[in-house]
CSV table of C-alpha atoms in Angstrom, one decimal:
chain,number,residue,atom,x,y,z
A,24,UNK,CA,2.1,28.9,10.6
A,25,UNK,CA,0.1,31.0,8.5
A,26,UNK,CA,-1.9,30.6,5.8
A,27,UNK,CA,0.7,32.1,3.5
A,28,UNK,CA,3.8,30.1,4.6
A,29,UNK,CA,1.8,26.8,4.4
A,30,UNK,CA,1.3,27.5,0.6
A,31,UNK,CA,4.8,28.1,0.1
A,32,UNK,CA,5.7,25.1,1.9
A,33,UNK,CA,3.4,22.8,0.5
A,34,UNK,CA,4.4,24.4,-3.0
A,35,UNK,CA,8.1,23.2,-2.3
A,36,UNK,CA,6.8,19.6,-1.4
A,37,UNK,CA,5.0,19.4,-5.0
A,38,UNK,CA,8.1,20.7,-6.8
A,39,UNK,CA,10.5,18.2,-4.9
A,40,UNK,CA,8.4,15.9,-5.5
A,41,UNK,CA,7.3,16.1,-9.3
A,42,UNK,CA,11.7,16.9,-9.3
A,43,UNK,CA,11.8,13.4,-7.9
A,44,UNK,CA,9.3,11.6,-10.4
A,45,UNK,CA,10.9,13.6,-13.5
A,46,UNK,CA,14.7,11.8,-12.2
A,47,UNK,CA,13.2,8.3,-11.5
A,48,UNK,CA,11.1,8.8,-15.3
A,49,UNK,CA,14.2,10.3,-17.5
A,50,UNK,CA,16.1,7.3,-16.0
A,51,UNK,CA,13.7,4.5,-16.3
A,52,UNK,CA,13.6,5.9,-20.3
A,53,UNK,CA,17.7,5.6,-20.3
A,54,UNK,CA,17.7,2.4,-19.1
A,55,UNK,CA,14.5,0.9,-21.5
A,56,UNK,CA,15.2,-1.2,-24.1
A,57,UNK,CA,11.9,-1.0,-25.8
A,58,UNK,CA,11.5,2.0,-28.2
A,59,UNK,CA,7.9,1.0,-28.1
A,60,UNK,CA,7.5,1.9,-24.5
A,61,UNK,CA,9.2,5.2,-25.0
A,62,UNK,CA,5.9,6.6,-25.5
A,63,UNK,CA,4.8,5.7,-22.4
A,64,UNK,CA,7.7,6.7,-20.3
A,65,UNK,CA,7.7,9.9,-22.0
A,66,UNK,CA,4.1,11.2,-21.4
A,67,UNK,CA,5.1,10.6,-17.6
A,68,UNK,CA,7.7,13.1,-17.5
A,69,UNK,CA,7.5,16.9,-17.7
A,70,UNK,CA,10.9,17.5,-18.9
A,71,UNK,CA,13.5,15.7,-20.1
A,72,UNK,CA,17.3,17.0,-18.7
A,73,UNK,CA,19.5,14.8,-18.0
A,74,UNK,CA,22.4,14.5,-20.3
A,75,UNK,CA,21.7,11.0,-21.5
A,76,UNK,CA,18.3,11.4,-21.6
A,77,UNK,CA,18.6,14.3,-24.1
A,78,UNK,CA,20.8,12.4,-26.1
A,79,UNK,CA,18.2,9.3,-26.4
A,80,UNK,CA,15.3,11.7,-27.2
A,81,UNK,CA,17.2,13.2,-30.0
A,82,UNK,CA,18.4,9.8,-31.2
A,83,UNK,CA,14.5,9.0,-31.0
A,84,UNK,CA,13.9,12.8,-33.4
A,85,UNK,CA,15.9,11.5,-35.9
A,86,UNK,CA,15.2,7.7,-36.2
A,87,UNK,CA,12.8,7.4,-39.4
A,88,UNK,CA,12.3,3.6,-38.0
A,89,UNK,CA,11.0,5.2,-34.9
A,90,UNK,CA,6.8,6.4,-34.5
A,91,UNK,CA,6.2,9.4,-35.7
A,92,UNK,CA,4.2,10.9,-32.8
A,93,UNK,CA,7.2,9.0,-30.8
A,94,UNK,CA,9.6,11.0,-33.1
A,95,UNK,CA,7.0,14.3,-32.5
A,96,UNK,CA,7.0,14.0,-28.7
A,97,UNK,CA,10.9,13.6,-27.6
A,98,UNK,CA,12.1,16.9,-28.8
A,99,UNK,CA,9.0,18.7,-26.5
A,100,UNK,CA,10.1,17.2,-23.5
A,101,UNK,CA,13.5,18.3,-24.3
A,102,UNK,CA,12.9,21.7,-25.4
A,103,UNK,CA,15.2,23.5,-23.0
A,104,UNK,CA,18.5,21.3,-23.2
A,105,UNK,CA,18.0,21.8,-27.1
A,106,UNK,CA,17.9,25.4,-26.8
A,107,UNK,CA,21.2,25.3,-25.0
A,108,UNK,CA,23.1,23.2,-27.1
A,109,UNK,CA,24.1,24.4,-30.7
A,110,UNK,CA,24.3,21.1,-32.2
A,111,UNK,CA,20.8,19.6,-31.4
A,112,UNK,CA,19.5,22.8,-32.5
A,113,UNK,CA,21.4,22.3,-35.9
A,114,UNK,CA,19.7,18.8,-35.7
A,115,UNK,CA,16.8,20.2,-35.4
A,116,UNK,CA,17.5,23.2,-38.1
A,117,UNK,CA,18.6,20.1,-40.6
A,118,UNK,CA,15.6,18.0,-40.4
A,119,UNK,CA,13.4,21.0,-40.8
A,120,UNK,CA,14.9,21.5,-44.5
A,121,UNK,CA,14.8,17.7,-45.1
A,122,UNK,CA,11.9,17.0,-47.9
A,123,UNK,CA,12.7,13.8,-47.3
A,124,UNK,CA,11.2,14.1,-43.5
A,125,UNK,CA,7.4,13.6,-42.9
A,126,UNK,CA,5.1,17.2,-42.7
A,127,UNK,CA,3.7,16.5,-39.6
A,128,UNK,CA,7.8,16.3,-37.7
A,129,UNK,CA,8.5,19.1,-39.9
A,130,UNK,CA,6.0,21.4,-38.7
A,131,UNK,CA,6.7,20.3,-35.5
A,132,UNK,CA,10.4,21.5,-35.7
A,133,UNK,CA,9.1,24.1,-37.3
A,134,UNK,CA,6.8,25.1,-34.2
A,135,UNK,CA,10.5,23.8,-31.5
A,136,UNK,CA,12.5,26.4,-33.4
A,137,UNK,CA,10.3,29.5,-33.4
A,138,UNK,CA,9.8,28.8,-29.5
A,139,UNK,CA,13.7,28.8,-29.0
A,140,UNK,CA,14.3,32.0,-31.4
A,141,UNK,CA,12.6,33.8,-28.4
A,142,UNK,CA,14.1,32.4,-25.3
A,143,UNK,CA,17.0,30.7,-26.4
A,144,UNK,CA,20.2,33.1,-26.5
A,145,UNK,CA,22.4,30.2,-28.2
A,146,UNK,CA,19.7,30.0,-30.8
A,147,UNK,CA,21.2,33.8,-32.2
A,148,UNK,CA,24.3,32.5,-33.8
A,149,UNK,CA,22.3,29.8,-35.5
A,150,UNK,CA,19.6,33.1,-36.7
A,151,UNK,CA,20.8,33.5,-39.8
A,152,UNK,CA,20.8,29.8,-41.2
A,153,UNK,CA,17.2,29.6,-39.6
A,154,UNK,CA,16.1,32.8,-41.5
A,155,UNK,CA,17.6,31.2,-44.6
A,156,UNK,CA,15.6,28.0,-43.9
A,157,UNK,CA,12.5,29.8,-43.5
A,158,UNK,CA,12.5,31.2,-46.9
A,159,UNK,CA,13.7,28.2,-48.7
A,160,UNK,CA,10.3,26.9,-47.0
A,161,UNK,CA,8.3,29.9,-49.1
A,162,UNK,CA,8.3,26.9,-51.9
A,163,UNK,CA,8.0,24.2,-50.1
A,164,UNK,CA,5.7,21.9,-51.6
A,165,UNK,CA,3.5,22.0,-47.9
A,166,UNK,CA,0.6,24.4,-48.0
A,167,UNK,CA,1.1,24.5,-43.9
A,168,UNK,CA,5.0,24.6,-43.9
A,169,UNK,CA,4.7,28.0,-46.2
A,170,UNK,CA,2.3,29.5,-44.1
A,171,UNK,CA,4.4,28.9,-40.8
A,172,UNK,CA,7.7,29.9,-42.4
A,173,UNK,CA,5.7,33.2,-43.9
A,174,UNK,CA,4.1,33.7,-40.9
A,175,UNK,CA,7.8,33.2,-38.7
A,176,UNK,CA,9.5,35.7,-41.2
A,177,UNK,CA,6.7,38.4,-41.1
A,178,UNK,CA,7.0,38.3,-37.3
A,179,UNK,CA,10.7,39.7,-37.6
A,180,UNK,CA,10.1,42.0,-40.8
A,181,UNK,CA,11.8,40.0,-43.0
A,182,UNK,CA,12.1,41.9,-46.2
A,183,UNK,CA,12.2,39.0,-48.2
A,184,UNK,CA,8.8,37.7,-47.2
A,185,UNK,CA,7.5,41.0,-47.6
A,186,UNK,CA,8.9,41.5,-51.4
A,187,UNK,CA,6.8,37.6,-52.2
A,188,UNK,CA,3.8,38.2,-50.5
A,189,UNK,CA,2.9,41.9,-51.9
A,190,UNK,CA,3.8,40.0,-55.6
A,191,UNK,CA,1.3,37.2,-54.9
A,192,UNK,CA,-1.3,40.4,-54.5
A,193,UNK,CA,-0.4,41.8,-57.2
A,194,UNK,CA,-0.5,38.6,-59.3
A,195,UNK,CA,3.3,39.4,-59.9
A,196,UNK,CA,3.8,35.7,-58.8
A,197,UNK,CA,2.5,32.8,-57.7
A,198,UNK,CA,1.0,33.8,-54.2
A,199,UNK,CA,2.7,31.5,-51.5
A,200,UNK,CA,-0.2,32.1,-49.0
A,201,UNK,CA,-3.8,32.7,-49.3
A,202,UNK,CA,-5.0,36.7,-50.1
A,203,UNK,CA,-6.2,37.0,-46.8
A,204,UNK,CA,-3.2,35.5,-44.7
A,205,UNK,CA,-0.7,37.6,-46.9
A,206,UNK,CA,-2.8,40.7,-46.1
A,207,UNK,CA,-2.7,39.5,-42.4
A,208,UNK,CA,1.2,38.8,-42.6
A,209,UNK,CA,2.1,42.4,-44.2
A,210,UNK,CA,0.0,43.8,-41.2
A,211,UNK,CA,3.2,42.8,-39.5
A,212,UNK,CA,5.1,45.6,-41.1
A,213,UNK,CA,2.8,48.1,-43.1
A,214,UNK,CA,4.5,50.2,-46.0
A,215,UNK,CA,2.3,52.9,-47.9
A,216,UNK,CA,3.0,50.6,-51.0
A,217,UNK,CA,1.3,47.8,-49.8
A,218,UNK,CA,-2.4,50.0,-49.5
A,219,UNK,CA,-3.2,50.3,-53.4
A,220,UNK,CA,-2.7,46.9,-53.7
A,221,UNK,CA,-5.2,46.0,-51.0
A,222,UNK,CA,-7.6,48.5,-51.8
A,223,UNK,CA,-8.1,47.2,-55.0
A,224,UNK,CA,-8.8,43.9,-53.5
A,225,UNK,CA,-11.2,45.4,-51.8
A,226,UNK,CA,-13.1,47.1,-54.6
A,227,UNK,CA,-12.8,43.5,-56.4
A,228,UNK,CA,-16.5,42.1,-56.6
A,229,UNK,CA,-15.1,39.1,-56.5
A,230,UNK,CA,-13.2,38.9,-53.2
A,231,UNK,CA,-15.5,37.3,-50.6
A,232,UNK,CA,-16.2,39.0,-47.4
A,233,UNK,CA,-13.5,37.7,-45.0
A,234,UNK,CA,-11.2,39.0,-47.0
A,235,UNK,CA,-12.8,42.4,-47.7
A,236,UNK,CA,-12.9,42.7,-43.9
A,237,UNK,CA,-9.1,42.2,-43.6
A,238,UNK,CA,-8.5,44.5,-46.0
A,239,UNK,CA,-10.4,47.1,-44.0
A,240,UNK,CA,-8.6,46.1,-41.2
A,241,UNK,CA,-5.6,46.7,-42.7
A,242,UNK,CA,-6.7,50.0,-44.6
A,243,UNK,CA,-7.7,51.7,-41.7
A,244,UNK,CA,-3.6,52.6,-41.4
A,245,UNK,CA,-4.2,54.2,-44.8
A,246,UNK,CA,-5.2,58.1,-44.7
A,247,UNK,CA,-5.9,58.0,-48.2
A,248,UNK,CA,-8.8,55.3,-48.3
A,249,UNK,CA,-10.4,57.6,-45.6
A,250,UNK,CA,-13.7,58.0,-47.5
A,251,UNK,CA,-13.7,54.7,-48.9
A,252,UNK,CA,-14.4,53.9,-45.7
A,253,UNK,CA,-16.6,56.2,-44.6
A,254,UNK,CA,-18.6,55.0,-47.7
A,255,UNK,CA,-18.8,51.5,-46.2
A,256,UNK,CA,-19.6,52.7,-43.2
A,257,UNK,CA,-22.4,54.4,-44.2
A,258,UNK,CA,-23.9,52.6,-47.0
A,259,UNK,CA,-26.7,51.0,-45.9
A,260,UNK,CA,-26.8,47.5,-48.7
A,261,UNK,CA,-23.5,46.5,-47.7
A,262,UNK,CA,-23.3,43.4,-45.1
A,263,UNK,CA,-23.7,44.5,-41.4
A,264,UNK,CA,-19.8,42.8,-40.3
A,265,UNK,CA,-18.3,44.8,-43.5
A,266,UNK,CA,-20.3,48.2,-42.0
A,267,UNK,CA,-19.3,47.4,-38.5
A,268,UNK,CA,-15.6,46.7,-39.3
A,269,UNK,CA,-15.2,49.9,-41.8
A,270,UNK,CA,-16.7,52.1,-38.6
A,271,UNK,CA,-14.4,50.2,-36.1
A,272,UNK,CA,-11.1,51.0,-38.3
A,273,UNK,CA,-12.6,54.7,-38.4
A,274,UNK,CA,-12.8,55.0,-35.0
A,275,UNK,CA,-9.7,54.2,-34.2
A,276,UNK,CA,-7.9,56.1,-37.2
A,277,UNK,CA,-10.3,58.9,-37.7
A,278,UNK,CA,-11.6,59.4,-34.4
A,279,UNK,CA,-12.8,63.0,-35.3
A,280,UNK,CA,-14.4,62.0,-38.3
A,281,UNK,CA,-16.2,59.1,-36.5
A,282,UNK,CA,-18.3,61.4,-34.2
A,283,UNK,CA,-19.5,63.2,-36.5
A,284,UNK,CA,-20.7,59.8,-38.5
A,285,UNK,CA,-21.5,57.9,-35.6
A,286,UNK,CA,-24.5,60.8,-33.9
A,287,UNK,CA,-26.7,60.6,-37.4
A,288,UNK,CA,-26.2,56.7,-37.4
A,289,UNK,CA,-27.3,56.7,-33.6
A,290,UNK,CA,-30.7,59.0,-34.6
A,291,UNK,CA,-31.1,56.8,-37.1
A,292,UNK,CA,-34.6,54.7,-36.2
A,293,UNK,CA,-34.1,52.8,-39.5
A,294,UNK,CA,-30.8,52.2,-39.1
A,295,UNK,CA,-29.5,48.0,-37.6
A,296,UNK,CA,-28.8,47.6,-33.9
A,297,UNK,CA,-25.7,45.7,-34.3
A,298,UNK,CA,-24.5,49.0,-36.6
A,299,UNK,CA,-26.1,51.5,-33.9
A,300,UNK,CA,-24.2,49.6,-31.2
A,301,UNK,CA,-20.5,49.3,-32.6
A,302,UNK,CA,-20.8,53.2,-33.0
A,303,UNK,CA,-21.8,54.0,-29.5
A,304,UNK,CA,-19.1,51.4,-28.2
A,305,UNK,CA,-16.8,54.1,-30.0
A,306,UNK,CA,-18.4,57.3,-28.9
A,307,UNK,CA,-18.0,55.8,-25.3
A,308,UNK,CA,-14.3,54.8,-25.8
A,309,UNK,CA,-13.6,58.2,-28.0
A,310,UNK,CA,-10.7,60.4,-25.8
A,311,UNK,CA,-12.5,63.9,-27.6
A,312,UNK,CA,-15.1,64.2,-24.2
A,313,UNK,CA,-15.8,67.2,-25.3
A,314,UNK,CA,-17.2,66.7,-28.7
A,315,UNK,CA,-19.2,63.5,-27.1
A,316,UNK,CA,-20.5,65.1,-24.0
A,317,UNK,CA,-21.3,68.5,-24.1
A,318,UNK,CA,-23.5,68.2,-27.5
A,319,UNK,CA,-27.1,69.0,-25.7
A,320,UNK,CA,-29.2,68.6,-28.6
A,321,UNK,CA,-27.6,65.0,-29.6
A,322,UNK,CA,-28.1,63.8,-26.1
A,323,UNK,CA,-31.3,65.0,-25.9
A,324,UNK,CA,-32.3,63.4,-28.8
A,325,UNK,CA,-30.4,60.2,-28.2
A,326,UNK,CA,-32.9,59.6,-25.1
A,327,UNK,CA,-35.8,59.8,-27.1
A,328,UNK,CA,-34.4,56.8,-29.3
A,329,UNK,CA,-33.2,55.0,-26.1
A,330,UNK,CA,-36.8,55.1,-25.0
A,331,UNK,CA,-38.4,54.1,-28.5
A,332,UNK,CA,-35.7,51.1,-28.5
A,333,UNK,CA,-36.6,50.0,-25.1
A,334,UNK,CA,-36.9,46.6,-26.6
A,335,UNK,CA,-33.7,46.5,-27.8
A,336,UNK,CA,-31.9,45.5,-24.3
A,337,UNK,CA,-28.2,46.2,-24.9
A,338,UNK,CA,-28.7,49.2,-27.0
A,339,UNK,CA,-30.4,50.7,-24.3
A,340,UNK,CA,-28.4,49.9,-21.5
A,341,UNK,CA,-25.8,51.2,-23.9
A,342,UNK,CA,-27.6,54.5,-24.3
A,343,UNK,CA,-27.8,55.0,-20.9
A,344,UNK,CA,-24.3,53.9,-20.0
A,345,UNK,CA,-23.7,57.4,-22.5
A,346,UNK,CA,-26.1,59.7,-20.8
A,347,UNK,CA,-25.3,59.1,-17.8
A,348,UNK,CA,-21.2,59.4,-18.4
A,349,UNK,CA,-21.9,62.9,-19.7
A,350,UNK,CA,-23.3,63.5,-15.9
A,351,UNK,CA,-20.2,62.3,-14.5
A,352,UNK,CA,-17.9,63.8,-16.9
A,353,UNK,CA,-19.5,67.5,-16.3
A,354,UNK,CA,-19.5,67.0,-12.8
A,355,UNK,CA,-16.1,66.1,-12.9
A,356,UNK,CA,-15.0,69.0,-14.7
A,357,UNK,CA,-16.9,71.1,-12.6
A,358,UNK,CA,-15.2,70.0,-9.4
């Protein structure tokens, strides 16, 4: 037998027998009488699908006597029989709206639901009252229930999470999320609308750094803020992760405009390492070869500063990773 069909073989044996433990589990969990011990039974099991032993799990889901991490842990194990059964995933639809319900089994409906809108194909004729659910969730007196629902919505471009999150930038209305998660959010579906508004949060002095550097992120898409930018980028009393993020969103969006930035920066003996080595990760990832590697004098200049930053390890092996792909990419073209 070779090595091959012993794997398969022995792969078979572990799914019989784990097939066997799940059926002697799901119906020692029927048959208990002790919701106590549910726990127990059900941490044993890696999923729950017989017919009765769905039922009892859901039973378990919505008995507010029951524990709550007991109450958190049935519907997991059941996942799949939920997903193809329209009731339990109005069950699960119902307690998800219930204020009434702890956060922590909301969230973790919450968390079922957005799993089964992906593999479930029963789950798309209960998509529109899920949808609705989600935004009646945008007020939801949870700080972590808004954020999931807005975070659910923006994944499908929902147009009404899109309307309240560019009003809490604005200050239109009371933001549901946090700046920087709505900015993250509308990164799901970019309009040219949206990029004023970030900008200016931005250009706020106020807005702390993580922020800024999502709004970067996001304004790299933006051919207009261009130069603003470029002016982070370059200027050298701005923090080294705003620099580094501003010449990252130019590389990708600008690409022509980021050579010409990134050679000075590079020939720059002044100039921060961690700086000098995001921009020659871009000139080595740039697709305009020709621009990069057949610019004798740069090169030639660039191994003069490789040399005189022979203590600086990566930016030197970085250097030379260049110089020596401009070998190998005039060879090639030679050939």
């Amino acid at each position: 037998m070779s090595d091959k069909e012993e794997y398969l073989r022995k792969l078979k044996e572990d799914i019989a027998a784990q097939h066997a433990k799940d059926t002697r589990t799901q119906q020692d969990f029927i048959n208990n009488k002790f919701i106590d011990t549910d726990a127990e039974l059900l941490a044993h099991v890696e999923i729950l699908d017989d017919p009765v032993a769905v039922r009892k799990a859901m039973d378990l889901l919505t008995n507010r006597n029951a524990d709550l991490k007991l109450r958190m842990l049935a519907p997991q194990k059941a996942i799949a029989a939920i997903g193809a059964n329209s009731d339990y995933i109005q069950i699960c639809m119902s307690l998800l709206s219930d204020t009434g319900e702890p956060e922590e089994l909301r969230k973790a409906v919450l968390t079922l639901l957005a799993t089964l809108i992906f593999s479930s194909g029963i789950f798309n004729s209960q998509r529109a009252a899920y949808l609705s659910i989600l935004r009646t969730l945008l007020d939801d007196d949870s700080s972590s229930l808004r954020e999931m629902a807005a975070a659910e919505l923006a994944k499908v471009k929902d147009g009404v999470v899109q309307e309240r999150l560019l009003k809490g930038l604005k200050g239109e209305a009371t933001p549901i999320v946090s700046t920087i998660m709505a900015m993250q959010l509308l990164g799901f579906d970019l309009h040219a609308e949206q990029f004023p508004v970030v900008k200016k949060i931005l250009q706020n002095p106020a807005t702390d750094e993580p922020t800024k550097l999502q709004a970067i992120r996001i304004l790299g898409n933006d051919p207009d803020s261009r130069q603003l930018l470029v002016d982070l980028m370059l200027d050298k009393n701005q923090p080294g992760e705003i620099r580094m993020t501003s010449a990252a969103s130019i590389q990708v969006s600008h690409p022509e405009s980021f050579i010409k930035l990134a050679k000075p920066i590079l020939l720059d003996e002044t100039e921060s390492n961690d700086v000098q080595a995001v921009v020659l990760t871009g000139l080595l990832l740039n697709h305009d070869k020709a621009a990069v590697y057949d610019d004798e004098k740069f090169l030639n200049q660039l191994q003069q500063v490789s040399l005189l930053n022979a203590t600086v390890p990566t930016l030197r092996k970085m250097s030379d990773r260049l110089i020596k792909k401009t070998t190998i990419e005039r060879k090639s073209r030679k050939d």
